[in-house]
XYZ file of C-alpha atoms in Angstrom:
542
model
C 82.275 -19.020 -78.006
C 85.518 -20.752 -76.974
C 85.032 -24.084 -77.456
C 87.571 -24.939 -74.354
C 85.000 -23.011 -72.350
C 82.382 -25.028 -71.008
C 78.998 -23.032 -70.025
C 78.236 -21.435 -66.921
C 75.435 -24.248 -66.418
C 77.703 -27.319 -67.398
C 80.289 -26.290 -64.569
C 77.648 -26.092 -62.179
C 76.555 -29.336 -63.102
C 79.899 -30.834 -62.992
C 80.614 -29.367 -59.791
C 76.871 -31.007 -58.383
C 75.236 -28.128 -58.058
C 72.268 -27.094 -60.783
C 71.834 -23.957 -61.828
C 69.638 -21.482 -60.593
C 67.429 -18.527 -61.448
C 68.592 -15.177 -60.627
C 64.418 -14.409 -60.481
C 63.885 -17.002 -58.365
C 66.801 -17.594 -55.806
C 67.183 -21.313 -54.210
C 67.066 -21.970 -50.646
C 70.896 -21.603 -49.308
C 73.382 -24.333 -48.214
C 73.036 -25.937 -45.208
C 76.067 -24.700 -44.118
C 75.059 -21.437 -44.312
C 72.992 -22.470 -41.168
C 74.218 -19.548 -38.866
C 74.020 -17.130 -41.570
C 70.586 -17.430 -41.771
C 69.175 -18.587 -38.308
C 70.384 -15.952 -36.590
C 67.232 -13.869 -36.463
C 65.815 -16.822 -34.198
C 68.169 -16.677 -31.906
C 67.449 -12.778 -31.713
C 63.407 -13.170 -31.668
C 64.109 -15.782 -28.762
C 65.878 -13.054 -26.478
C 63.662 -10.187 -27.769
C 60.135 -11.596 -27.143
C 61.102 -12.394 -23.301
C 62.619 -9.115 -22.615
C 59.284 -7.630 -23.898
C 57.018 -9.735 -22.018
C 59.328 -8.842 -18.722
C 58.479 -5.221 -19.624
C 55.082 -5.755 -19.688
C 55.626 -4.944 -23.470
C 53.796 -8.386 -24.567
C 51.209 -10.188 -22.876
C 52.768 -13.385 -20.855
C 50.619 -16.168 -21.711
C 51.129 -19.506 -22.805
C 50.732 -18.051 -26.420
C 54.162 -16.456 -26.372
C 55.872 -19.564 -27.069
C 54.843 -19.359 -30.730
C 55.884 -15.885 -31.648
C 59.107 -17.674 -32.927
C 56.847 -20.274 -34.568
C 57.525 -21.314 -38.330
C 55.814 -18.538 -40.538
C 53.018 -17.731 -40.869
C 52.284 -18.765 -37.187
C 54.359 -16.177 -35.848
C 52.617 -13.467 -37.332
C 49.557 -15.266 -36.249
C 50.522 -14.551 -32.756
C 51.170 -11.008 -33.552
C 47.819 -10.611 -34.940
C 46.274 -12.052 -31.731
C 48.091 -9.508 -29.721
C 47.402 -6.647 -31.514
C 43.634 -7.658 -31.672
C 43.401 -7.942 -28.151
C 45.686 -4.842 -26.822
C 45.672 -1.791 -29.406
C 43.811 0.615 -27.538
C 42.630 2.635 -31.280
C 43.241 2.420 -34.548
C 46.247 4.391 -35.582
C 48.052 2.445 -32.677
C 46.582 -0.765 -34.188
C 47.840 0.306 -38.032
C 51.205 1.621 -36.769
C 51.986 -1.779 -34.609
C 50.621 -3.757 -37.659
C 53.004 -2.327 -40.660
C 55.907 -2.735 -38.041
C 55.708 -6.377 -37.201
C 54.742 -7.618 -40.804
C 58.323 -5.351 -41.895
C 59.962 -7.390 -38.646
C 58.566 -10.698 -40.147
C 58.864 -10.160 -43.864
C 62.753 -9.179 -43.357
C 63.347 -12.389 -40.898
C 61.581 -14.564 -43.438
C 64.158 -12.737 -45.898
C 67.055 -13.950 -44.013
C 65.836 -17.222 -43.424
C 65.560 -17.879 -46.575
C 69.149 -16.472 -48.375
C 71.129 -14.584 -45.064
C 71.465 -11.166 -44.984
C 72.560 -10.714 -48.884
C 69.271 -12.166 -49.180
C 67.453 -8.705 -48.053
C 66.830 -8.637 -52.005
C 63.870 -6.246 -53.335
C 62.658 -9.042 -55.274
C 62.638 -11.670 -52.218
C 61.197 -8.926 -50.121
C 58.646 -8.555 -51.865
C 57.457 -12.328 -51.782
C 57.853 -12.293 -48.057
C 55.572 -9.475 -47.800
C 53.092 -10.668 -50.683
C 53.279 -14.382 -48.627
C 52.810 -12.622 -45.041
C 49.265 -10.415 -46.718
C 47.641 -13.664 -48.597
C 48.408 -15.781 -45.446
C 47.404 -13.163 -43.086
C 44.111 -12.983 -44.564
C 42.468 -15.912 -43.340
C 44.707 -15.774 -40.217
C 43.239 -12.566 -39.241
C 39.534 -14.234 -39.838
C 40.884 -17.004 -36.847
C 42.137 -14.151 -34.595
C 38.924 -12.142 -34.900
C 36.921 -15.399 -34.348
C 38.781 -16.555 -31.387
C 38.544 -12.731 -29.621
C 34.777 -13.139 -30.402
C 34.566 -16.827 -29.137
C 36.476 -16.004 -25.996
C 34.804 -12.672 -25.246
C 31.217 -14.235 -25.945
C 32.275 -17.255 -24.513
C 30.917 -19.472 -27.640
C 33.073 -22.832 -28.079
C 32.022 -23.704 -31.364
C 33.355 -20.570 -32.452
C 36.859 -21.077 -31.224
C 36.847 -24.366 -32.290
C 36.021 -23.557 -35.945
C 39.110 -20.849 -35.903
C 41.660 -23.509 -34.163
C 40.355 -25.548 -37.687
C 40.723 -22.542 -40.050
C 44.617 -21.958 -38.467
C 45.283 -25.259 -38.876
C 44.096 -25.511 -42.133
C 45.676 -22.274 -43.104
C 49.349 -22.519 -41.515
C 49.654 -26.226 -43.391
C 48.766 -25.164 -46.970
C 50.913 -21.590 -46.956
C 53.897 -23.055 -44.614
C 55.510 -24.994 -46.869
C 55.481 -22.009 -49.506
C 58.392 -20.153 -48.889
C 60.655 -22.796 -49.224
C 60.042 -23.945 -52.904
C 63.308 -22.008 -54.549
C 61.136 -19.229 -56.113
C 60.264 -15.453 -55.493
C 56.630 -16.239 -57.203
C 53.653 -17.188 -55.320
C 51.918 -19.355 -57.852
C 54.391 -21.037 -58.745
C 55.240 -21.952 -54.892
C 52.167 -22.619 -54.886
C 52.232 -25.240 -57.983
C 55.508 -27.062 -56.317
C 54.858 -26.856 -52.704
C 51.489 -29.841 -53.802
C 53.774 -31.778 -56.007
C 56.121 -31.798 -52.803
C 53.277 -33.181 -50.826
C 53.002 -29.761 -48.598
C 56.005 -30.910 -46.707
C 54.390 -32.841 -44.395
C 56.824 -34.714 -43.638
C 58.644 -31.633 -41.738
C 55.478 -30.043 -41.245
C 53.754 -32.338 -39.182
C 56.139 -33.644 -36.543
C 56.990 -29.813 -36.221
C 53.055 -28.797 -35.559
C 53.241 -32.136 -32.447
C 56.054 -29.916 -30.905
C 54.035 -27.110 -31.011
C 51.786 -28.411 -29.253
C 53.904 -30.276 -26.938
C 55.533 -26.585 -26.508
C 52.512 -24.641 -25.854
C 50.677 -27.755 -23.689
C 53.277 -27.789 -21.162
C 53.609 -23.526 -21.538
C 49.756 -23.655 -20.385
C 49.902 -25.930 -17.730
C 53.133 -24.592 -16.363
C 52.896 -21.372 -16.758
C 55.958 -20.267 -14.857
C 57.882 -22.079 -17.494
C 56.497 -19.668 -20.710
C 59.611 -17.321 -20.820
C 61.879 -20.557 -20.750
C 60.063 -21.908 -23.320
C 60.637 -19.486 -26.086
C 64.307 -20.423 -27.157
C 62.858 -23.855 -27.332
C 60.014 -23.008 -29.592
C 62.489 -20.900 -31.768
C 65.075 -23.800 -31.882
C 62.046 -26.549 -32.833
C 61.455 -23.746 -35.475
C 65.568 -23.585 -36.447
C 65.591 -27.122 -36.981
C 61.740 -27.060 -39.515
C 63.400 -24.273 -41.455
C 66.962 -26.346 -41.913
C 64.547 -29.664 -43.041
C 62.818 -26.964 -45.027
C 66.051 -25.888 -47.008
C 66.416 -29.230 -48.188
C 64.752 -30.841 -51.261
C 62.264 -33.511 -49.985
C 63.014 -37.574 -50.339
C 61.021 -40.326 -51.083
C 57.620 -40.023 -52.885
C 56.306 -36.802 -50.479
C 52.523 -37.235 -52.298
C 52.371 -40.470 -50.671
C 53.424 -38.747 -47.522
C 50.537 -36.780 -47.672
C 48.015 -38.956 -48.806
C 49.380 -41.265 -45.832
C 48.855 -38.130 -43.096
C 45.699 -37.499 -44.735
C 44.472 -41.158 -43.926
C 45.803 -40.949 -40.539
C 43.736 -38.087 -39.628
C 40.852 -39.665 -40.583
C 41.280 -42.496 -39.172
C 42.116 -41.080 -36.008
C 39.157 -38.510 -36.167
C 36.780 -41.309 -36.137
C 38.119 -43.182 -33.695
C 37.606 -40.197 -30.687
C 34.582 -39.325 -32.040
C 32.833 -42.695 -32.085
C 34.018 -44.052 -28.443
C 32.447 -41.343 -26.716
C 32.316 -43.005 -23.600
C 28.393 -43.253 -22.483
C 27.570 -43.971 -19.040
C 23.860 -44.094 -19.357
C 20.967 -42.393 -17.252
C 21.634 -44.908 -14.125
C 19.285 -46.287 -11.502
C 15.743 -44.585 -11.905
C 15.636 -41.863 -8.800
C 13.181 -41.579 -5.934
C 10.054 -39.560 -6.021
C 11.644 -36.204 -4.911
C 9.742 -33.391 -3.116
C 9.847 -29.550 -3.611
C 9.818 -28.270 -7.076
C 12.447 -28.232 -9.836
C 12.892 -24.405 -11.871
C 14.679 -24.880 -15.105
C 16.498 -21.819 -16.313
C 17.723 -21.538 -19.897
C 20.535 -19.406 -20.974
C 21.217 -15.729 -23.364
C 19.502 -15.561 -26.596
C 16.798 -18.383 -25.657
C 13.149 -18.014 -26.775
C 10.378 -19.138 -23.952
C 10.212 -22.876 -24.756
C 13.086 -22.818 -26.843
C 16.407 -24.014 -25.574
C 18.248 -27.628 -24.803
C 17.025 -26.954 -21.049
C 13.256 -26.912 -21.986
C 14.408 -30.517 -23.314
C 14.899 -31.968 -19.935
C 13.619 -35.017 -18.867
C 12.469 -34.270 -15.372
C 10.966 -37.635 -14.407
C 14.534 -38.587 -15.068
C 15.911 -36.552 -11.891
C 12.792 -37.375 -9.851
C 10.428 -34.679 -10.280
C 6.690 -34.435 -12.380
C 5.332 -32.169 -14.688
C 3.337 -30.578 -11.969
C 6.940 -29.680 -9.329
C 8.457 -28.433 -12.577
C 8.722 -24.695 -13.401
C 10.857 -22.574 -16.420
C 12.227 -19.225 -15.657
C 11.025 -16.267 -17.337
C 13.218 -13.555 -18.701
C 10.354 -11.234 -18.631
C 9.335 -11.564 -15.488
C 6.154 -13.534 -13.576
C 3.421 -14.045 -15.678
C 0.510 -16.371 -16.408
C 2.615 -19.168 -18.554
C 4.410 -19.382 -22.092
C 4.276 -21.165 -24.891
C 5.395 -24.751 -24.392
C 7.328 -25.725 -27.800
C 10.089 -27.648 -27.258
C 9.486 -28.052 -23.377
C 8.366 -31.415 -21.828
C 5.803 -30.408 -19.648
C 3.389 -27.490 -19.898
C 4.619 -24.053 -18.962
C 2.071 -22.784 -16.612
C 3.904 -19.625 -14.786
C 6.156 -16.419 -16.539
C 5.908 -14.514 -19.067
C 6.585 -15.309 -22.763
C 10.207 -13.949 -23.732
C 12.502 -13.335 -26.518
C 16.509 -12.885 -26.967
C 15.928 -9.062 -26.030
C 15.005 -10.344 -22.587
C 17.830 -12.046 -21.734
C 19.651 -8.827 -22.654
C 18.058 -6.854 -19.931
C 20.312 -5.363 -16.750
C 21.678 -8.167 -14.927
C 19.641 -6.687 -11.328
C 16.696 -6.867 -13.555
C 17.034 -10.289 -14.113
C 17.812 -11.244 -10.474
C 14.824 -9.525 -9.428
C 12.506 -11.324 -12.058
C 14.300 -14.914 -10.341
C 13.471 -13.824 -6.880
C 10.140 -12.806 -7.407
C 9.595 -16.240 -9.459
C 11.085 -18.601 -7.120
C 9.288 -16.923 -4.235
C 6.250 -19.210 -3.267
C 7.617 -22.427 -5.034
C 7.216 -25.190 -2.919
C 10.296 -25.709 -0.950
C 12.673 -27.358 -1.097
C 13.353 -25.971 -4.614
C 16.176 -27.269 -7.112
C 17.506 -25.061 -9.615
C 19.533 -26.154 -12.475
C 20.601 -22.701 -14.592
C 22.414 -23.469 -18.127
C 24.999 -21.192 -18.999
C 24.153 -17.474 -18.993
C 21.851 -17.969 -16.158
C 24.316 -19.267 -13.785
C 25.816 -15.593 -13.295
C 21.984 -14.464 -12.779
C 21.093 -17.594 -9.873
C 24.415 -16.883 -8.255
C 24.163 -13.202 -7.942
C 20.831 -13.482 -6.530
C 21.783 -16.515 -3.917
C 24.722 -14.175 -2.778
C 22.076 -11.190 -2.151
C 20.246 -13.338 -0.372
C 17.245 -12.896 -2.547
C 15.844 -16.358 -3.158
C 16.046 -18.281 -0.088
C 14.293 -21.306 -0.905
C 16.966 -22.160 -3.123
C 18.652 -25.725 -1.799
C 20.371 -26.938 -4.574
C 21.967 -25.136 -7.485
C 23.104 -27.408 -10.356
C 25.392 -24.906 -12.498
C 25.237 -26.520 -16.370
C 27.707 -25.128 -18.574
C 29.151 -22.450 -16.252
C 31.884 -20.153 -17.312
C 33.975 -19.179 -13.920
C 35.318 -16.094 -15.654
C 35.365 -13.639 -19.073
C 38.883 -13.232 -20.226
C 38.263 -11.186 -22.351
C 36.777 -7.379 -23.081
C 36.041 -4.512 -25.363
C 35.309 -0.753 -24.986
C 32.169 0.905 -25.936
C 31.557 2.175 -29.321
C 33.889 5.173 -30.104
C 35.625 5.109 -26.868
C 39.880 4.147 -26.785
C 40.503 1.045 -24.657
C 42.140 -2.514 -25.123
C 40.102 -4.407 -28.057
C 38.972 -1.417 -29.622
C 39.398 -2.775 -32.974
C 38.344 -6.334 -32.182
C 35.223 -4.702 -30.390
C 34.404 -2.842 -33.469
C 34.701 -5.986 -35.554
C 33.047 -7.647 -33.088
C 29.775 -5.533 -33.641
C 30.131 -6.029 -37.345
C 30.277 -9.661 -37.414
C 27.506 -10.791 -34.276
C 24.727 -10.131 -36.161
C 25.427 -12.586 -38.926
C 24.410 -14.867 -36.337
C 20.992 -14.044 -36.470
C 21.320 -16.075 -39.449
C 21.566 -19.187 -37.339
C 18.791 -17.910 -35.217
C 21.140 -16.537 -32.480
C 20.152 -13.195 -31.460
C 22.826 -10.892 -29.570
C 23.177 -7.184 -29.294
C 27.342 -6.423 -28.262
C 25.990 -3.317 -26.363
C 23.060 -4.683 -24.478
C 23.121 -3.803 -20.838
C 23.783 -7.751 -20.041
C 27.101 -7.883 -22.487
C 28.321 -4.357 -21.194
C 27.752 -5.674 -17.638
C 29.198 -9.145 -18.023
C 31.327 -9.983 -20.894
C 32.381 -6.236 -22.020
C 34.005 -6.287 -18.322
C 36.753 -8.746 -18.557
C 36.544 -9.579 -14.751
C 32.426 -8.559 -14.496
C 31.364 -12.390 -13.936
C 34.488 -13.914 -11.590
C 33.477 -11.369 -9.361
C 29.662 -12.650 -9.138
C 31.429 -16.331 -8.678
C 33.626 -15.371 -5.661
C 30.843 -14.205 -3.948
C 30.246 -16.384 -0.973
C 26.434 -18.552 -1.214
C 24.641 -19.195 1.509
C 25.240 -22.052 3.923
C 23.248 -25.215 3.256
C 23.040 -24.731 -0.471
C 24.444 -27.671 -1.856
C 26.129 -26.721 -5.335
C 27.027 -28.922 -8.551
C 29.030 -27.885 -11.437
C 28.669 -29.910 -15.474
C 31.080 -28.584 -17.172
C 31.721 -29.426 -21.268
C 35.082 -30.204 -22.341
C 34.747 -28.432 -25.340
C 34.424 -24.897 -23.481
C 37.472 -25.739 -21.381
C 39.923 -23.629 -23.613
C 37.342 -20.413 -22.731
C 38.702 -20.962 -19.471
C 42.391 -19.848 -18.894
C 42.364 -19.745 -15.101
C 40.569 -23.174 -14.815
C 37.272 -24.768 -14.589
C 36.424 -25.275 -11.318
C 34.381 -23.693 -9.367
C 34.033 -22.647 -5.464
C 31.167 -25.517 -5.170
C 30.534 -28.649 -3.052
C 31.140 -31.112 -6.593
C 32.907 -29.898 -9.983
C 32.280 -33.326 -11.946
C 34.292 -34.707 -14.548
C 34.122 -32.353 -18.020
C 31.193 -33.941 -20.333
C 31.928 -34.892 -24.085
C 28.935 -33.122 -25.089
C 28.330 -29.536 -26.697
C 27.542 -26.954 -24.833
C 24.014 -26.319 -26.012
C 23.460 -30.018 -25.184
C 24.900 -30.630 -21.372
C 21.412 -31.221 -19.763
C 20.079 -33.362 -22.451
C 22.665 -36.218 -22.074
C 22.642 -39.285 -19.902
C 25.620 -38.400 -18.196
C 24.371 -35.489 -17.168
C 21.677 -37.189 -15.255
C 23.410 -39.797 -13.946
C 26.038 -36.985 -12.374
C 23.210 -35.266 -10.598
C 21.303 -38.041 -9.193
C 24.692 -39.675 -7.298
C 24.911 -35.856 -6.463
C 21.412 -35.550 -4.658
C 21.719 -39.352 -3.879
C 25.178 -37.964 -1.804
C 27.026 -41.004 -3.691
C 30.759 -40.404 -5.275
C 30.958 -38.612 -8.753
C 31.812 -40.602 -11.503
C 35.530 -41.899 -12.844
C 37.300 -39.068 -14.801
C 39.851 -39.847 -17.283
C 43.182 -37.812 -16.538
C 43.025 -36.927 -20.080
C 39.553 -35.319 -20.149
C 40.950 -31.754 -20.339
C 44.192 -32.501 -22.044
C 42.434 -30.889 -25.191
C 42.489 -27.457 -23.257
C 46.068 -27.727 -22.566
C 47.060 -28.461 -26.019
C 43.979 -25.527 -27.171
C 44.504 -22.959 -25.184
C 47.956 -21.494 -26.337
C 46.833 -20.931 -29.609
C 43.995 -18.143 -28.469
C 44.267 -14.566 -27.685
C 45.950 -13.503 -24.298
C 43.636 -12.867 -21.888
C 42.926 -9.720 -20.373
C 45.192 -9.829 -16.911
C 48.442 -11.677 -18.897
C-alpha cells in the first residue's frame, strides 16, 4: 500500500463522516430531504383522489394511510378487510399495496438509488413480521364492530399500539437486518422520543378528522407532513441517554393510567325512591342464560319496585318460571333459556315479549340491556305491547356499521366474515356462546343498516324513553350515540356488561321517573371516541 495513501475509512473519518456497510446502508443526509420524502407528498394527493372516486372508503381513518410505517399498512389492512368482496380480489389488492409500501419505505429510507434488492427485501421482510399482529387488530376490530363487543376493540386499539411502537422505530437503525434492528432500535430506547409526540398528532389528526368529518380529505397532507417531519427526526442518530427516555415514558404511562382509572367519578345511588306501582320486566341481552346476566343483578328496591312487581323476560317464551341464580328475586314466570334462544328470528322474539308483557300489571317499566333493546323497540313500534310506559334502553347500540355475507356467497367482508366464523367460537371459552349465522346475527348485525332501521321507527305516544349509554362502546358508534328518546344521559364509566349494576345508573333513572334534570356531564366524557374511532375499520356507508 502507498503509504501517502490514507484508507478509505480514515478519509471518511477525517472528513466527519464514519464509514458504512455496503450490507447494511445508513439512513441518508438530511439534505437529501426531498430526495426521499417525495413519495409523501405523492401518497397525500393519491389517497384523496381515490376516496373522491369512491376508490377508498372516506372515513376519519383515511388520515393515517400516510401514517409512519407500519400504520399505514395498518390502514390498508382495515380496508381490505372490510371491502374485498372474495378472495382473489382480497390476495390481488393485498400483494399490491405491501409492493406500494415496501418500495416507499425503500425511498424513505436511501431515495430512489435506494430501490436496492437487498433494502427491498428488509422493507418487505419488516412490512410481513409487522403485519402479523397488525392483521390480528384489524380482524379483531371488524369482529368488535360487527358484533358490537367493546372489550374487543379495545384490546386491538392495545395490540396496535403496542405493535406500531416496538416495530416503528426499526427501519431506521442503519441496517438491512431485522435482528439486528431489532438489537439497536432497544439500546436507542425505541425512539420514543420521536415516536411519541408523533403518535399525540395522530391522534390530534384523526380526533378532529372524526369529529369534523368534512375536514378528512384536508387532513391527509397534514398527516403525511406530521409523518415527513417523524421520518427526518428518524434519520438522525438519537441524543441524550434515549433508555432513560423510555424508562421516563414508561413511568408516565403508568402514572397517568392510574390516575383515570382510580377517579372514576361516583355519584352514588341518590335519595331512596317512592313505592312505585305497576310492575318492572327486566330483559337481559344475546348469549345470556335464564338467571344469568348483569341485569338479573339489579337491585329493584333500588328503583322502587318489590320482588313481587318484578318480572325477567324469557327468550323461550311464557312459561312457569326459571331458575333464579344470579337474580335477586325469584323468577316465577318464562321459560328457562339458553344462548340458542336469544339466537332465534328477531319476530320470534317480539312475539315471546308481547305475549309476556301482556297481563302485567300496568303501568309496566321495561329496562332491556343491550341486545334486547332492538327486540322492545321493534315490538313498541308494532304496537304489540301496549302496556309498555317506560322503556329504559341500557347499553343500546343506535346502529351496526358493519356487515358480512353468508358463507360462500361474494359480498363486502367476505374474508373478514369467514374469519369471523373461525374465531367466535373461541369465545365459548369465556362462556360466550354465539353462532355468526343464527337467524338473529343474519337479521341484525350481518345487515349493516338491519338495527338503525328498527331505531327510526316512530314509538308510541306517551312512552317515556331513557337511554344509559357506556363510554367505552362509544367508538362502536360512528354516527353518534344518541338516540330518538325523551333523555340520552351522560355516557357511564362502566363496562358494558355492568351498566345496570352501578349507582349511577340508578340514580339516572330515578331523576328520570322523578321528571328531575339528568345529571352534570363532563364535555370530555366521549372525547375517548373521538380520539378511538379513526383507528377502526370504515364503516359500511363511508
Amino acid at each position: 500500500m502507498d503509504p501517502l495513501r490514507s484508507p478509505r475509512g480514515a478519509r471518511q473519518a477525517k472528513s466527519g463522516s464514519a464509514p458504512v456497510s455496503a450490507a447494511e446502508p445508513g439512513p441518508p443526509s438530511p439534505l437529501s430531504a426531498l430526495s426521499r420524502l417525495w413519495p409523501l407528498a405523492l401518497l397525500a394527493a393519491v389517497v384523496p383522489g381515490l376516496a373522491l372516486a369512491g376508490v377508498l372508503p372516506r372515513w376519519p381513518g383515511l388520515v393515517h394511510a400516510v401514517a409512519l410505517p407500519p400504520a399505514g399498512f395498518f390502514t390498508d389492512l382495515r380496508v381490505l378487510l372490510a371491502r374485498s368482496s372474495s378472495y382473489p380480489v382480497f390476495l390481488a389488492l393485498l400483494a399490491l399495496v405491501l409492493a406500494i409500501r415496501v418500495a416507499v419505505l425503500c425511498v424513505l429510507l436511501g431515495g430512489v438509488r435506494g430501490i436496492t434488492p437487498r433494502r427491498a427485501a428488509f422493507a418487505l421482510l419488516f412490512h410481513l413480521a409487522a403485519g402479523v399482529p397488525l392483521m390480528l387488530a384489524a380482524q379483531l376490530e371488524f369482529i368488535a364492530q360487527t358484533l358490537l363487543y367493546a372489550r374487543l376493540f379495545w384490546t386491538a386499539v392495545a395490540l396496535l399500539a403496542l405493535s406500531w411502537f416496538l416495530t416503528a422505530p426499526l427501519p431506521w437503525q442503519s441496517t438491512t437486518r431485522l435482528r439486528t434492528a431489532w438489537r439497536r432500535s432497544w439500546r436507542q430506547g425505541l425512539r420514543i422520543s420521536v415516536l411519541l409526540p408523533y403518535a399525540l398528532v395522530l391522534l390530534a389528526i384523526g380526533a378532529l378528522a372524526d369529529a369534523r368529518p368534512a375536514l378528512v380529505l384536508w387532513l391527509v397532507p397534514v398527516s403525511a407532513l406530521a409523518t415527513a417531519v417523524a421520518v427526518t427526526a428518524l434519520s438522525r442518530p438519537p441524543r441524550g441517554r434515549p433508555l432513560r427516555r423510555l424508562a421516563a415514558a414508561g413511568c408516565a404511562f403508568a402514572v397517568l393510567a392510574t390516575v383515570f382509572v382510580s377517579t372514576r367519578a361516583d355519584p352514588g345511588h341518590g335519595p331512596s325512591p317512592p313505592p312505585r306501582a305497576g310492575s318492572l320486566l327486566l330483559m337481559s341481552g344475546i348469549g345470556s342464560h335464564s338467571g344469568r346476566g348483569a341485569i338479573f343483578e339489579t337491585e329493584v328496591g333500588r328503583l322502587g319496585y318489590t320482588c313481587e312487581q318484578t318480572y325477567y323476560f324469557s327468550y323461550a317464551g311464557p312459561g312457569e318460571g326459571q331458575p333464579q341464580r344470579s337474580a335477586r328475586c325469584p323468577i316465577t314466570t318464562g321459560r328457562p333459556y339458553g344462548p340458542a334462544d336469544t339466537q332465534r328470528p328477531l319476530q320470534e322474539q317480539v312475539t315471546a315479549f308481547a305475549e309476556q308483557v301482556r297481563g302485567l300489571p300496568e303501568p309496566v317499566m321495561v329496562i332491556a340491556h343491550s341486545h334486547a333493546v332492538w327486540v322492545v323497540w321493534q315490538a313498541l313500534a308494532e304496537g304489540v305491547a301496549p302496556g309498555v310506559d317506560t322503556l329504559v334502553l341500557v347499553g343500546p347500540f343506535p346502529a351496526s356499521p358493519l356487515g358480512y355475507p353468508p358463507p360462500g356467497e361474494r359480498g363486502e367482508g367476505r374474508v373478514a366474515g369467514d374469519l369471523l366464523r373461525l374465531i367466535v367460537p373461541l369465545a365459548g371459552i369465556l362462556d360466550f356462546q354465539f353462532r355468526a349465522d343464527a337467524p338473529a346475527a343474519r337479521q341484525l348485525l350481518a345487515d349493516a343498516g338491519a338495527s338503525s332501521r328498527i331505531i327510526s321507527r316512530p314509538l308510541p305516544p306517551g312512552v317515556r324513553t331513557l337511554s344509559v349509554t357506556s363510554a367505552t362502546d362509544l367508538p362502536l358508534m360512528p354516527d353518534g350515540w344518541r338516540l330518538p328518546v325523551d333523555r340520552n344521559v351522560c355516557p357511564q364509566r362502566v363496562a358494558h356488561p355492568y351498566l345496570p349494576i352501578r349507582p349511577a345508573f340508578y340514580h339516572e333513572v330515578n331523576r328520570f321517573l322523578a321528571g328531575r334534570p339528568p345529571l352534570p356531564c363532563p364535555p370530555w366524557r366521549d372525547w375517548g371516541a373521538y380520539l378511538a374511532r379513526p383507528w377502526g375499520v370504515p364503516p359500511a356507508d363511508s
